[in-house]
Amino acid sequence: MVDRDHKPPELDDRPTSVSEEGGPSAGVVEGGEELTARVVDLKAERALCRKFDLRLLPVLAVMYLFNALDKGNLGNAKTNGFEKDLGFTGNQYNILLSVFYIPYVLCAPPVGMLGKKYGPSRVLPIMMFTFGSMTLLGAACKNFGGMMTVRIILGAAESAFFPLVIYYLTTFYRRGELARRLAIFYAASNIANAFSGLLAFGVFHINSHLSAWRYLFIIEGSCTALFSFFAYWYLPMSAAKARFLSPEEKELAFYRIQVDSSSIVDEKFDLRESIKVFRMPVAWAWLAIEMCLGVPLQSVSLFLPQIVGRLGYSVVKTNLYTVAPNVTGAVMLLILAFTSDFTRLRSPFIALGFSFPLIGFIIYASIDVLHDKKIAYFATFMMCWGTSAPSVLLSTWYNNNIAHEGKRIALTSVGVPVANMMGVVSSNIFRPQDAPDYIPALTTTACFGAAGMLLVGSLGTYMVFDNSRRNRAQGVEIDARDVATKVLKDGPASPNFRWFL
């Protein structure tokens, strides 16, 4: 069944009660019709997903690569005399890192909601042009005040970038297809961190009257701004308006989202209805997990060059040796995300992801890193293994469980910035007076990881028991695949609701 009130003109009604092999499947009956979120035509859907993958993921990955480069290049610049050139004193570098997160957090919800209203395919490239331009201006800064201004605007421009990409992909993919696509996209941030080290390694060999870190900003900022024009032209507004799809493919794309992503496809944004998501107790649990995730995530993102530099390498080698941990972090992210989609489970793999940096920080803090360099360097790999995967899977987890599009963008626009806001904690626990060991910072980061793992395990266990309770109450044995999102606008208040674990 297709909702005639919310479909493109070319859509026709089609059956919904089919299994992954095309046969009948148990579902939830509403209004005399059986609704299910199981696959209609496996071959057709795979072909459609391939089209989306080739069209969307490469461009979004490059956009996020530039986003991560422009946000995290201060760590590389710091190793090349950045502070000295701008005349920093005391904790001004840490203040510069911290101030970025104020507009980043405050601006994310309104920018995210504007993205929902006007379309992510238009708002994302505009944001990209803005933060690329700010990086370019950063190369011209002469003092702390100028760089502070640039970082404030940069934080506002980057605020809702990741939440909008998540929302954008939920309008093209089913819930069980989302994690691996987000992982491919998010792996760009790991590659960015690795590429940033390689780029810095090359740029820092430039001999010029300009400081090498200024060339780094110029190269990254100009490439970002130029690519934003291509992205604005290239990205489709939605599946229903995608020029590269046939009418039949548009019909299938609409149907897929209606039964396995959104209760109403392309619904108009309603602020009052959207913020009701924060009445859900589980929403606050997800936000608490985002907070716990944010400290190890930001600690690795901001201070990995300093952590590796503790091993006694030169400036050039320090940047080079950050490459391998970030690359393996991207590989681990893909492994966990693909496995999560295959098993249709989120919480166990989020908890597993939390365990890696927890172990890595404990190892690094408890050994003599100069005496056991190989073990300490291996610990940096574990730090990178477990920072990206939980972020992707956690965002996927709560997007999988919210069928209302407005509520999804509202929660994501708060949740993702909350994790990034914890960069304020990270930038202030890695204090200059604790260098080069940073033992208090490493211990604090490990504690946040342990708390996050405990919260994920508790929430996942609750969802298992709640699904069982709902099955007993209805006398059925179904899971999230057997319930079309079309009937789940009210979320857990609906008796047919089942948690996507």
Short mmCIF file of C-alpha atoms in Angstrom, two decimals:
data_model
loop_
_atom_site.label_atom_id
_atom_site.label_comp_id
_atom_site.label_asym_id
_atom_site.label_seq_id
_atom_site.Cartn_x
_atom_site.Cartn_y
_atom_site.Cartn_z
CA MET A 1 0.00 0.00 0.00
CA VAL A 2 1.28 3.47 -0.90
CA ASP A 3 -0.03 6.57 0.81
CA ARG A 4 -1.69 8.51 -2.02
CA ASP A 5 -1.52 11.72 -0.03
CA HIS A 6 2.28 11.68 -0.03
CA LYS A 7 3.53 10.20 -3.29
CA PRO A 8 4.87 11.47 -6.59
CA PRO A 9 2.28 11.66 -9.40
CA GLU A 10 3.66 8.61 -11.19
CA LEU A 11 3.28 6.26 -8.20
CA ASP A 12 0.86 3.34 -8.31
CA ASP A 13 -0.29 1.13 -5.46
CA ARG A 14 1.82 -1.94 -4.91
CA PRO A 15 1.74 -4.87 -2.46
CA THR A 16 3.55 -4.59 0.85
CA SER A 17 3.27 -8.03 2.40
CA VAL A 18 6.34 -9.73 0.99
CA SER A 19 9.42 -11.37 2.43
CA GLU A 20 13.05 -10.87 1.53
CA GLU A 21 12.73 -13.67 -1.02
CA GLY A 22 9.53 -12.26 -2.45
CA GLY A 23 7.13 -14.61 -0.64
CA PRO A 24 4.54 -13.88 2.05
CA SER A 25 5.65 -12.69 5.46
CA ALA A 26 3.99 -12.00 8.77
CA GLY A 27 3.33 -8.35 9.37
CA VAL A 28 1.20 -5.92 11.33
CA VAL A 29 -2.39 -5.52 10.15
CA GLU A 30 -3.80 -2.02 9.97
CA GLY A 31 -7.12 -1.17 8.37
CA GLY A 32 -7.45 -4.69 6.97
CA GLU A 33 -4.13 -4.51 5.12
CA GLU A 34 -0.92 -6.21 6.17
CA LEU A 35 2.08 -3.88 6.36
CA THR A 36 5.66 -5.00 6.56
CA ALA A 37 9.09 -3.47 6.17
CA ARG A 38 10.56 -6.51 4.46
CA VAL A 39 12.09 -6.33 0.98
CA VAL A 40 9.78 -6.24 -2.05
CA ASP A 41 12.12 -7.20 -4.89
CA LEU A 42 15.66 -8.00 -3.80
CA LYS A 43 17.21 -7.65 -7.26
CA ALA A 44 15.47 -4.33 -8.04
CA GLU A 45 16.33 -2.88 -4.64
CA ARG A 46 19.98 -3.85 -4.95
CA ALA A 47 20.17 -2.19 -8.35
CA LEU A 48 18.54 0.95 -6.95
CA CYS A 49 20.94 1.04 -3.98
CA ARG A 50 23.90 0.72 -6.33
CA LYS A 51 22.68 3.82 -8.17
CA PHE A 52 22.35 5.72 -4.90
CA ASP A 53 25.77 4.48 -3.74
CA LEU A 54 27.53 5.63 -6.91
CA ARG A 55 25.72 8.95 -7.04
CA LEU A 56 25.70 10.03 -3.39
CA LEU A 57 28.44 8.38 -1.36
CA PRO A 58 31.58 9.50 -3.24
CA VAL A 59 30.52 13.15 -3.24
CA LEU A 60 29.34 13.14 0.37
CA ALA A 61 32.53 11.38 1.45
CA VAL A 62 34.69 14.01 -0.25
CA MET A 63 32.58 16.77 1.32
CA TYR A 64 33.04 15.26 4.77
CA LEU A 65 36.74 14.74 4.14
CA PHE A 66 37.10 18.48 3.55
CA ASN A 67 34.89 19.15 6.57
CA ALA A 68 37.18 17.08 8.80
CA LEU A 69 40.33 18.62 7.29
CA ASP A 70 39.16 22.19 7.84
CA LYS A 71 37.99 21.44 11.39
CA GLY A 72 41.00 19.46 12.58
CA ASN A 73 43.99 21.09 10.91
CA LEU A 74 45.04 22.98 14.04
CA GLY A 75 46.70 19.86 15.43
CA ASN A 76 49.00 19.70 12.41
CA ALA A 77 49.58 23.48 12.42
CA LYS A 78 50.56 23.34 16.09
CA THR A 79 53.53 21.10 15.24
CA ASN A 80 54.84 23.73 12.76
CA GLY A 81 55.09 26.88 14.87
CA PHE A 82 51.44 27.95 14.61
CA GLU A 83 51.33 29.23 18.21
CA LYS A 84 54.62 31.11 17.92
CA ASP A 85 53.66 32.83 14.64
CA LEU A 86 50.39 34.13 16.13
CA GLY A 87 51.95 35.07 19.46
CA PHE A 88 49.91 32.73 21.66
CA THR A 89 50.50 32.75 25.41
CA GLY A 90 49.34 30.48 28.22
CA ASN A 91 46.29 28.37 27.39
CA GLN A 92 45.26 30.34 24.30
CA TYR A 93 45.63 27.33 22.02
CA ASN A 94 43.25 25.32 24.23
CA ILE A 95 40.86 28.28 24.33
CA LEU A 96 40.93 28.39 20.52
CA LEU A 97 40.00 24.71 20.38
CA SER A 98 37.22 25.19 22.92
CA VAL A 99 35.57 28.28 21.42
CA PHE A 100 34.88 26.42 18.18
CA TYR A 101 32.32 24.24 19.95
CA ILE A 102 30.15 27.08 21.26
CA PRO A 103 28.66 28.08 17.86
CA TYR A 104 29.03 24.45 16.74
CA VAL A 105 26.54 23.33 19.36
CA LEU A 106 24.27 26.39 19.51
CA CYS A 107 23.83 26.70 15.74
CA ALA A 108 23.34 23.00 14.93
CA PRO A 109 19.60 22.70 15.75
CA PRO A 110 18.46 25.82 13.79
CA VAL A 111 20.78 25.05 10.85
CA GLY A 112 19.63 21.43 10.84
CA MET A 113 16.00 22.51 10.78
CA LEU A 114 16.72 24.92 7.93
CA GLY A 115 18.30 21.98 6.13
CA LYS A 116 15.11 19.98 6.60
CA LYS A 117 13.00 22.88 5.31
CA TYR A 118 15.07 23.83 2.25
CA GLY A 119 16.71 20.48 1.53
CA PRO A 120 20.10 19.07 2.59
CA SER A 121 21.28 18.97 -1.03
CA ARG A 122 21.23 22.78 -1.09
CA VAL A 123 22.14 23.67 2.49
CA LEU A 124 25.14 21.30 2.74
CA PRO A 125 27.11 22.86 -0.19
CA ILE A 126 26.40 26.36 1.16
CA MET A 127 27.79 25.33 4.54
CA MET A 128 30.79 23.78 2.78
CA PHE A 129 31.57 26.99 0.89
CA THR A 130 31.39 28.96 4.14
CA PHE A 131 33.75 26.80 6.17
CA GLY A 132 36.15 26.51 3.21
CA SER A 133 36.26 30.29 2.99
CA MET A 134 36.95 30.54 6.73
CA THR A 135 39.90 28.16 6.43
CA LEU A 136 41.30 30.37 3.67
CA LEU A 137 40.91 33.42 5.88
CA GLY A 138 42.66 31.55 8.67
CA ALA A 139 45.83 31.56 6.56
CA ALA A 140 45.79 35.36 6.68
CA CYS A 141 45.39 35.69 10.46
CA LYS A 142 48.12 37.55 12.32
CA ASN A 143 47.07 37.15 15.95
CA PHE A 144 44.92 35.27 18.44
CA GLY A 145 41.89 37.57 17.99
CA GLY A 146 41.77 37.07 14.23
CA MET A 147 42.01 33.29 14.50
CA MET A 148 39.36 33.31 17.24
CA THR A 149 36.92 35.10 14.92
CA VAL A 150 37.60 32.65 12.10
CA ARG A 151 37.07 29.64 14.37
CA ILE A 152 33.75 30.99 15.68
CA ILE A 153 32.35 31.39 12.15
CA LEU A 154 33.86 28.04 11.18
CA GLY A 155 32.03 26.38 14.08
CA ALA A 156 28.70 27.86 13.00
CA ALA A 157 29.26 26.82 9.36
CA GLU A 158 30.12 23.21 10.27
CA SER A 159 27.52 22.84 13.03
CA ALA A 160 24.83 20.70 11.37
CA PHE A 161 26.91 19.15 8.59
CA PHE A 162 27.00 15.57 9.87
CA PRO A 163 23.37 15.59 11.17
CA LEU A 164 22.14 16.80 7.79
CA VAL A 165 24.09 14.12 5.94
CA ILE A 166 22.58 11.46 8.21
CA TYR A 167 19.08 12.80 7.61
CA TYR A 168 19.74 13.09 3.87
CA LEU A 169 20.77 9.43 3.63
CA THR A 170 17.71 8.26 5.61
CA THR A 171 15.59 9.61 2.74
CA PHE A 172 17.31 7.24 0.28
CA TYR A 173 18.08 4.06 2.24
CA ARG A 174 16.21 1.54 4.38
CA ARG A 175 17.04 1.29 8.08
CA GLY A 176 19.03 -1.92 7.66
CA GLU A 177 21.08 -0.39 4.83
CA LEU A 178 22.05 2.80 6.60
CA ALA A 179 24.98 1.90 8.87
CA ARG A 180 27.36 0.69 6.17
CA ARG A 181 26.57 3.70 3.97
CA LEU A 182 27.15 6.09 6.84
CA ALA A 183 30.34 4.20 7.63
CA ILE A 184 31.65 4.63 4.09
CA PHE A 185 30.82 8.31 4.35
CA TYR A 186 32.22 8.71 7.87
CA ALA A 187 35.40 6.81 7.01
CA ALA A 188 36.28 9.98 5.13
CA SER A 189 36.99 11.62 8.50
CA ASN A 190 39.53 8.90 9.33
CA ILE A 191 41.01 9.20 5.87
CA ALA A 192 41.04 12.98 6.38
CA ASN A 193 43.04 12.60 9.57
CA ALA A 194 45.45 10.29 7.77
CA PHE A 195 45.54 12.51 4.68
CA SER A 196 46.02 15.54 6.89
CA GLY A 197 49.16 13.94 8.27
CA LEU A 198 50.43 13.14 4.77
CA LEU A 199 49.52 16.59 3.47
CA ALA A 200 51.24 18.24 6.43
CA PHE A 201 54.26 15.99 5.87
CA GLY A 202 54.52 17.29 2.30
CA VAL A 203 53.58 20.93 2.89
CA PHE A 204 55.95 21.30 5.84
CA HIS A 205 58.85 20.72 3.43
CA ILE A 206 57.99 23.94 1.56
CA ASN A 207 60.65 26.62 1.95
CA SER A 208 59.09 30.06 1.66
CA HIS A 209 58.77 33.41 3.38
CA LEU A 210 55.30 32.20 4.47
CA SER A 211 54.98 29.71 7.30
CA ALA A 212 54.25 26.21 6.03
CA TRP A 213 51.06 25.94 8.12
CA ARG A 214 49.62 28.89 6.17
CA TYR A 215 50.12 26.95 2.94
CA LEU A 216 48.28 24.04 4.58
CA PHE A 217 45.27 26.30 5.28
CA ILE A 218 45.35 27.79 1.78
CA ILE A 219 45.39 24.40 0.06
CA GLU A 220 42.63 22.90 2.21
CA GLY A 221 40.39 25.98 2.17
CA SER A 222 40.55 26.62 -1.57
CA CYS A 223 39.84 22.98 -2.47
CA THR A 224 36.86 22.96 -0.09
CA ALA A 225 35.32 26.14 -1.50
CA LEU A 226 35.74 25.01 -5.12
CA PHE A 227 34.23 21.57 -4.50
CA SER A 228 31.12 23.11 -2.91
CA PHE A 229 30.03 24.50 -6.30
CA PHE A 230 30.17 21.04 -7.86
CA ALA A 231 28.24 19.52 -4.92
CA TYR A 232 25.46 22.14 -5.23
CA TRP A 233 24.93 21.17 -8.87
CA TYR A 234 25.39 17.42 -8.47
CA LEU A 235 23.40 16.32 -5.41
CA PRO A 236 19.70 15.41 -6.04
CA MET A 237 17.03 17.14 -3.96
CA SER A 238 15.37 13.78 -3.17
CA ALA A 239 14.83 10.32 -4.65
CA ALA A 240 11.50 11.45 -6.15
CA LYS A 241 13.26 14.33 -7.97
CA ALA A 242 16.44 12.48 -8.95
CA ARG A 243 17.05 12.91 -12.68
CA PHE A 244 19.13 9.74 -12.84
CA LEU A 245 16.17 7.50 -11.83
CA SER A 246 13.43 6.13 -14.08
CA PRO A 247 9.76 6.56 -13.05
CA GLU A 248 9.68 2.93 -11.88
CA GLU A 249 12.80 3.45 -9.78
CA LYS A 250 11.34 6.60 -8.22
CA GLU A 251 8.25 4.61 -7.29
CA LEU A 252 10.32 1.89 -5.67
CA ALA A 253 12.49 4.46 -3.86
CA PHE A 254 9.40 6.15 -2.42
CA TYR A 255 7.89 2.85 -1.31
CA ARG A 256 11.09 1.69 0.41
CA ILE A 257 11.31 4.80 2.58
CA GLN A 258 7.59 4.72 3.41
CA VAL A 259 7.74 1.20 4.83
CA ASP A 260 11.26 1.19 6.27
CA SER A 261 12.38 4.69 7.23
CA SER A 262 9.71 7.40 7.47
CA SER A 263 6.07 7.40 8.53
CA ILE A 264 5.46 10.15 5.97
CA VAL A 265 7.95 10.59 3.13
CA ASP A 266 9.16 14.17 2.51
CA GLU A 267 6.86 15.51 5.24
CA LYS A 268 6.80 19.27 5.80
CA PHE A 269 8.81 20.50 8.74
CA ASP A 270 6.78 21.22 11.89
CA LEU A 271 8.92 22.61 14.72
CA ARG A 272 6.36 22.01 17.46
CA GLU A 273 5.90 18.37 16.47
CA SER A 274 9.62 17.78 15.93
CA ILE A 275 10.77 18.87 19.39
CA LYS A 276 8.35 16.40 20.98
CA VAL A 277 11.12 13.84 20.47
CA PHE A 278 12.67 15.18 23.69
CA ARG A 279 9.65 13.93 25.63
CA MET A 280 10.96 10.41 25.02
CA PRO A 281 13.13 9.19 27.94
CA VAL A 282 15.17 7.09 25.53
CA ALA A 283 16.16 10.28 23.66
CA TRP A 284 17.94 11.51 26.80
CA ALA A 285 19.68 8.15 27.15
CA TRP A 286 21.00 8.48 23.59
CA LEU A 287 22.21 12.02 24.35
CA ALA A 288 24.02 10.77 27.47
CA ILE A 289 25.77 8.14 25.34
CA GLU A 290 26.73 10.87 22.84
CA MET A 291 28.37 12.78 25.71
CA CYS A 292 30.35 9.73 26.80
CA LEU A 293 31.37 9.09 23.20
CA GLY A 294 32.43 12.67 22.58
CA VAL A 295 35.41 12.75 24.96
CA PRO A 296 37.41 9.83 23.45
CA LEU A 297 36.33 10.86 19.95
CA GLN A 298 37.52 14.44 20.33
CA SER A 299 40.61 13.52 22.33
CA VAL A 300 41.84 11.36 19.47
CA SER A 301 40.79 13.86 16.80
CA LEU A 302 42.42 16.85 18.46
CA PHE A 303 45.42 15.38 20.25
CA LEU A 304 46.57 12.30 18.33
CA PRO A 305 49.64 14.18 16.95
CA GLN A 306 50.61 15.11 20.52
CA ILE A 307 49.97 11.55 21.77
CA VAL A 308 52.15 10.11 18.99
CA GLY A 309 54.71 12.88 19.48
CA ARG A 310 55.15 11.68 23.10
CA LEU A 311 57.01 8.68 21.64
CA GLY A 312 59.95 10.96 20.86
CA TYR A 313 59.68 11.32 17.09
CA SER A 314 60.56 14.43 15.07
CA VAL A 315 57.84 16.86 13.93
CA VAL A 316 57.76 15.40 10.41
CA LYS A 317 57.70 11.78 11.60
CA THR A 318 55.03 12.55 14.20
CA ASN A 319 52.64 13.73 11.47
CA LEU A 320 53.56 10.76 9.28
CA TYR A 321 53.00 8.24 12.09
CA THR A 322 49.42 9.45 12.63
CA VAL A 323 48.49 8.02 9.22
CA ALA A 324 48.42 4.27 10.00
CA PRO A 325 46.22 4.47 13.15
CA ASN A 326 43.66 6.59 11.30
CA VAL A 327 43.59 4.28 8.28
CA THR A 328 43.05 1.19 10.45
CA GLY A 329 40.36 3.13 12.31
CA ALA A 330 38.50 3.56 9.01
CA VAL A 331 38.86 -0.17 8.28
CA MET A 332 37.51 -1.12 11.72
CA LEU A 333 34.62 1.30 11.25
CA LEU A 334 33.64 -0.44 7.99
CA ILE A 335 33.96 -3.91 9.55
CA LEU A 336 31.70 -3.06 12.49
CA ALA A 337 29.17 -1.16 10.37
CA PHE A 338 28.82 -3.87 7.72
CA THR A 339 28.48 -6.51 10.44
CA SER A 340 25.90 -4.38 12.23
CA ASP A 341 23.79 -4.07 9.08
CA PHE A 342 24.15 -7.79 8.35
CA THR A 343 22.93 -8.76 11.84
CA ARG A 344 20.50 -5.80 12.09
CA LEU A 345 21.93 -5.06 15.55
CA ARG A 346 23.35 -1.75 16.74
CA SER A 347 23.89 -1.77 20.51
CA PRO A 348 26.35 -4.73 20.76
CA PHE A 349 28.66 -3.19 18.16
CA ILE A 350 28.45 0.28 19.73
CA ALA A 351 29.51 -1.26 23.06
CA LEU A 352 32.33 -3.14 21.32
CA GLY A 353 33.46 0.09 19.69
CA PHE A 354 33.59 1.81 23.09
CA SER A 355 35.84 -0.96 24.45
CA PHE A 356 38.69 -0.32 21.98
CA PRO A 357 39.66 3.24 23.04
CA LEU A 358 39.00 2.32 26.67
CA ILE A 359 41.67 -0.39 26.44
CA GLY A 360 43.95 1.80 24.31
CA PHE A 361 43.97 4.73 26.74
CA ILE A 362 44.48 2.42 29.73
CA ILE A 363 47.48 0.77 28.05
CA TYR A 364 49.01 4.09 27.03
CA ALA A 365 48.57 5.58 30.51
CA SER A 366 49.93 2.58 32.38
CA ILE A 367 53.24 1.95 30.58
CA ASP A 368 56.51 3.77 30.05
CA VAL A 369 55.87 4.85 26.47
CA LEU A 370 59.50 5.72 25.74
CA HIS A 371 60.63 2.29 26.89
CA ASP A 372 57.78 0.35 25.22
CA LYS A 373 57.31 2.38 22.05
CA LYS A 374 55.78 -0.45 20.00
CA ILE A 375 53.14 -1.21 22.63
CA ALA A 376 52.39 2.50 23.06
CA TYR A 377 52.08 2.97 19.29
CA PHE A 378 49.75 -0.05 19.11
CA ALA A 379 47.61 1.62 21.80
CA THR A 380 47.12 4.60 19.47
CA PHE A 381 45.69 2.16 16.91
CA MET A 382 43.12 0.95 19.45
CA MET A 383 42.22 4.55 20.24
CA CYS A 384 41.38 5.11 16.57
CA TRP A 385 39.56 1.78 16.17
CA GLY A 386 36.89 2.72 18.66
CA THR A 387 36.15 6.38 18.12
CA SER A 388 34.52 6.43 14.68
CA ALA A 389 32.44 3.23 14.77
CA PRO A 390 30.36 4.08 17.87
CA SER A 391 29.63 7.54 16.47
CA VAL A 392 28.24 6.17 13.20
CA LEU A 393 26.33 3.30 14.78
CA LEU A 394 24.87 5.45 17.55
CA SER A 395 23.52 8.01 15.06
CA THR A 396 22.16 5.13 12.97
CA TRP A 397 20.61 3.55 16.06
CA TYR A 398 18.38 6.44 17.01
CA ASN A 399 17.57 7.32 13.39
CA ASN A 400 16.45 3.71 12.91
CA ASN A 401 14.03 4.02 15.84
CA ILE A 402 12.37 7.34 14.91
CA ALA A 403 9.98 7.21 11.96
CA HIS A 404 9.01 10.90 12.10
CA GLU A 405 11.37 12.85 9.81
CA GLY A 406 11.16 16.10 11.79
CA LYS A 407 11.90 14.35 15.08
CA ARG A 408 14.83 12.56 13.45
CA ILE A 409 16.50 15.77 12.32
CA ALA A 410 15.75 17.46 15.67
CA LEU A 411 17.39 14.69 17.73
CA THR A 412 20.32 14.28 15.33
CA SER A 413 20.93 18.04 15.24
CA VAL A 414 21.29 17.99 19.02
CA GLY A 415 22.91 14.57 19.51
CA VAL A 416 25.84 14.91 17.11
CA PRO A 417 26.82 18.42 18.35
CA VAL A 418 26.60 17.18 21.95
CA ALA A 419 29.28 14.59 21.12
CA ASN A 420 31.39 17.23 19.41
CA MET A 421 30.78 19.68 22.27
CA MET A 422 32.75 17.32 24.46
CA GLY A 423 35.75 18.66 22.60
CA VAL A 424 35.55 21.42 25.22
CA VAL A 425 36.29 18.76 27.83
CA SER A 426 39.04 17.17 25.74
CA SER A 427 40.74 20.46 24.94
CA ASN A 428 40.86 21.37 28.63
CA ILE A 429 41.94 18.05 30.13
CA PHE A 430 45.00 17.91 27.86
CA ARG A 431 46.65 20.72 29.79
CA PRO A 432 50.14 22.08 29.04
CA GLN A 433 51.22 21.49 32.67
CA ASP A 434 50.47 17.75 32.27
CA ALA A 435 52.63 17.40 29.15
CA PRO A 436 54.15 15.21 27.92
CA ASP A 437 52.50 12.33 29.84
CA TYR A 438 48.93 13.74 30.01
CA ILE A 439 48.03 11.07 32.60
CA PRO A 440 44.95 12.94 34.00
CA ALA A 441 43.61 13.39 30.46
CA LEU A 442 44.14 9.75 29.50
CA THR A 443 42.45 8.55 32.70
CA THR A 444 39.47 10.89 32.27
CA THR A 445 39.01 9.81 28.66
CA ALA A 446 39.05 6.12 29.65
CA CYS A 447 36.38 6.77 32.32
CA PHE A 448 34.05 8.38 29.80
CA GLY A 449 34.50 5.37 27.52
CA ALA A 450 33.64 2.95 30.33
CA ALA A 451 30.50 4.94 31.22
CA GLY A 452 29.39 4.95 27.58
CA MET A 453 29.83 1.20 27.26
CA LEU A 454 27.73 0.65 30.40
CA LEU A 455 24.93 2.95 29.16
CA VAL A 456 24.79 1.27 25.74
CA GLY A 457 24.59 -2.18 27.31
CA SER A 458 21.81 -1.08 29.67
CA LEU A 459 19.72 0.60 26.95
CA GLY A 460 20.12 -2.32 24.54
CA THR A 461 19.02 -4.76 27.26
CA TYR A 462 15.95 -2.62 28.00
CA MET A 463 14.97 -2.65 24.30
CA VAL A 464 15.25 -6.46 24.11
CA PHE A 465 12.95 -6.89 27.12
CA ASP A 466 10.51 -4.23 25.86
CA ASN A 467 10.21 -5.94 22.47
CA SER A 468 9.50 -9.23 24.24
CA ARG A 469 6.86 -7.54 26.40
CA ARG A 470 5.13 -6.08 23.34
CA ASN A 471 5.16 -9.46 21.59
CA ARG A 472 3.59 -11.15 24.62
CA ALA A 473 0.93 -8.46 24.87
CA GLN A 474 -0.07 -8.92 21.22
CA GLY A 475 0.44 -12.68 21.08
CA VAL A 476 2.84 -12.45 18.13
CA GLU A 477 6.54 -12.97 17.46
CA ILE A 478 7.73 -10.08 15.27
CA ASP A 479 10.63 -7.63 15.10
CA ALA A 480 11.29 -4.23 13.52
CA ARG A 481 11.39 -5.74 9.99
CA ASP A 482 7.76 -6.84 10.28
CA VAL A 483 6.39 -3.36 10.99
CA ALA A 484 6.16 -0.69 8.29
CA THR A 485 7.33 2.74 9.46
CA LYS A 486 4.18 4.19 7.87
CA VAL A 487 2.22 3.08 10.95
CA LEU A 488 4.82 4.25 13.47
CA LYS A 489 4.41 8.02 13.48
CA ASP A 490 3.70 7.91 17.23
CA GLY A 491 6.86 5.89 17.94
CA PRO A 492 6.89 3.75 21.12
CA ALA A 493 3.34 4.93 21.93
CA SER A 494 2.13 2.68 19.10
CA PRO A 495 1.44 -0.92 20.24
CA ASN A 496 2.91 -2.13 16.94
CA PHE A 497 6.26 -0.44 17.61
CA ARG A 498 9.35 -2.63 17.90
CA TRP A 499 12.80 -1.32 18.79
CA PHE A 500 15.51 -1.65 16.19
CA LEU A 501 18.12 -3.16 18.47
#
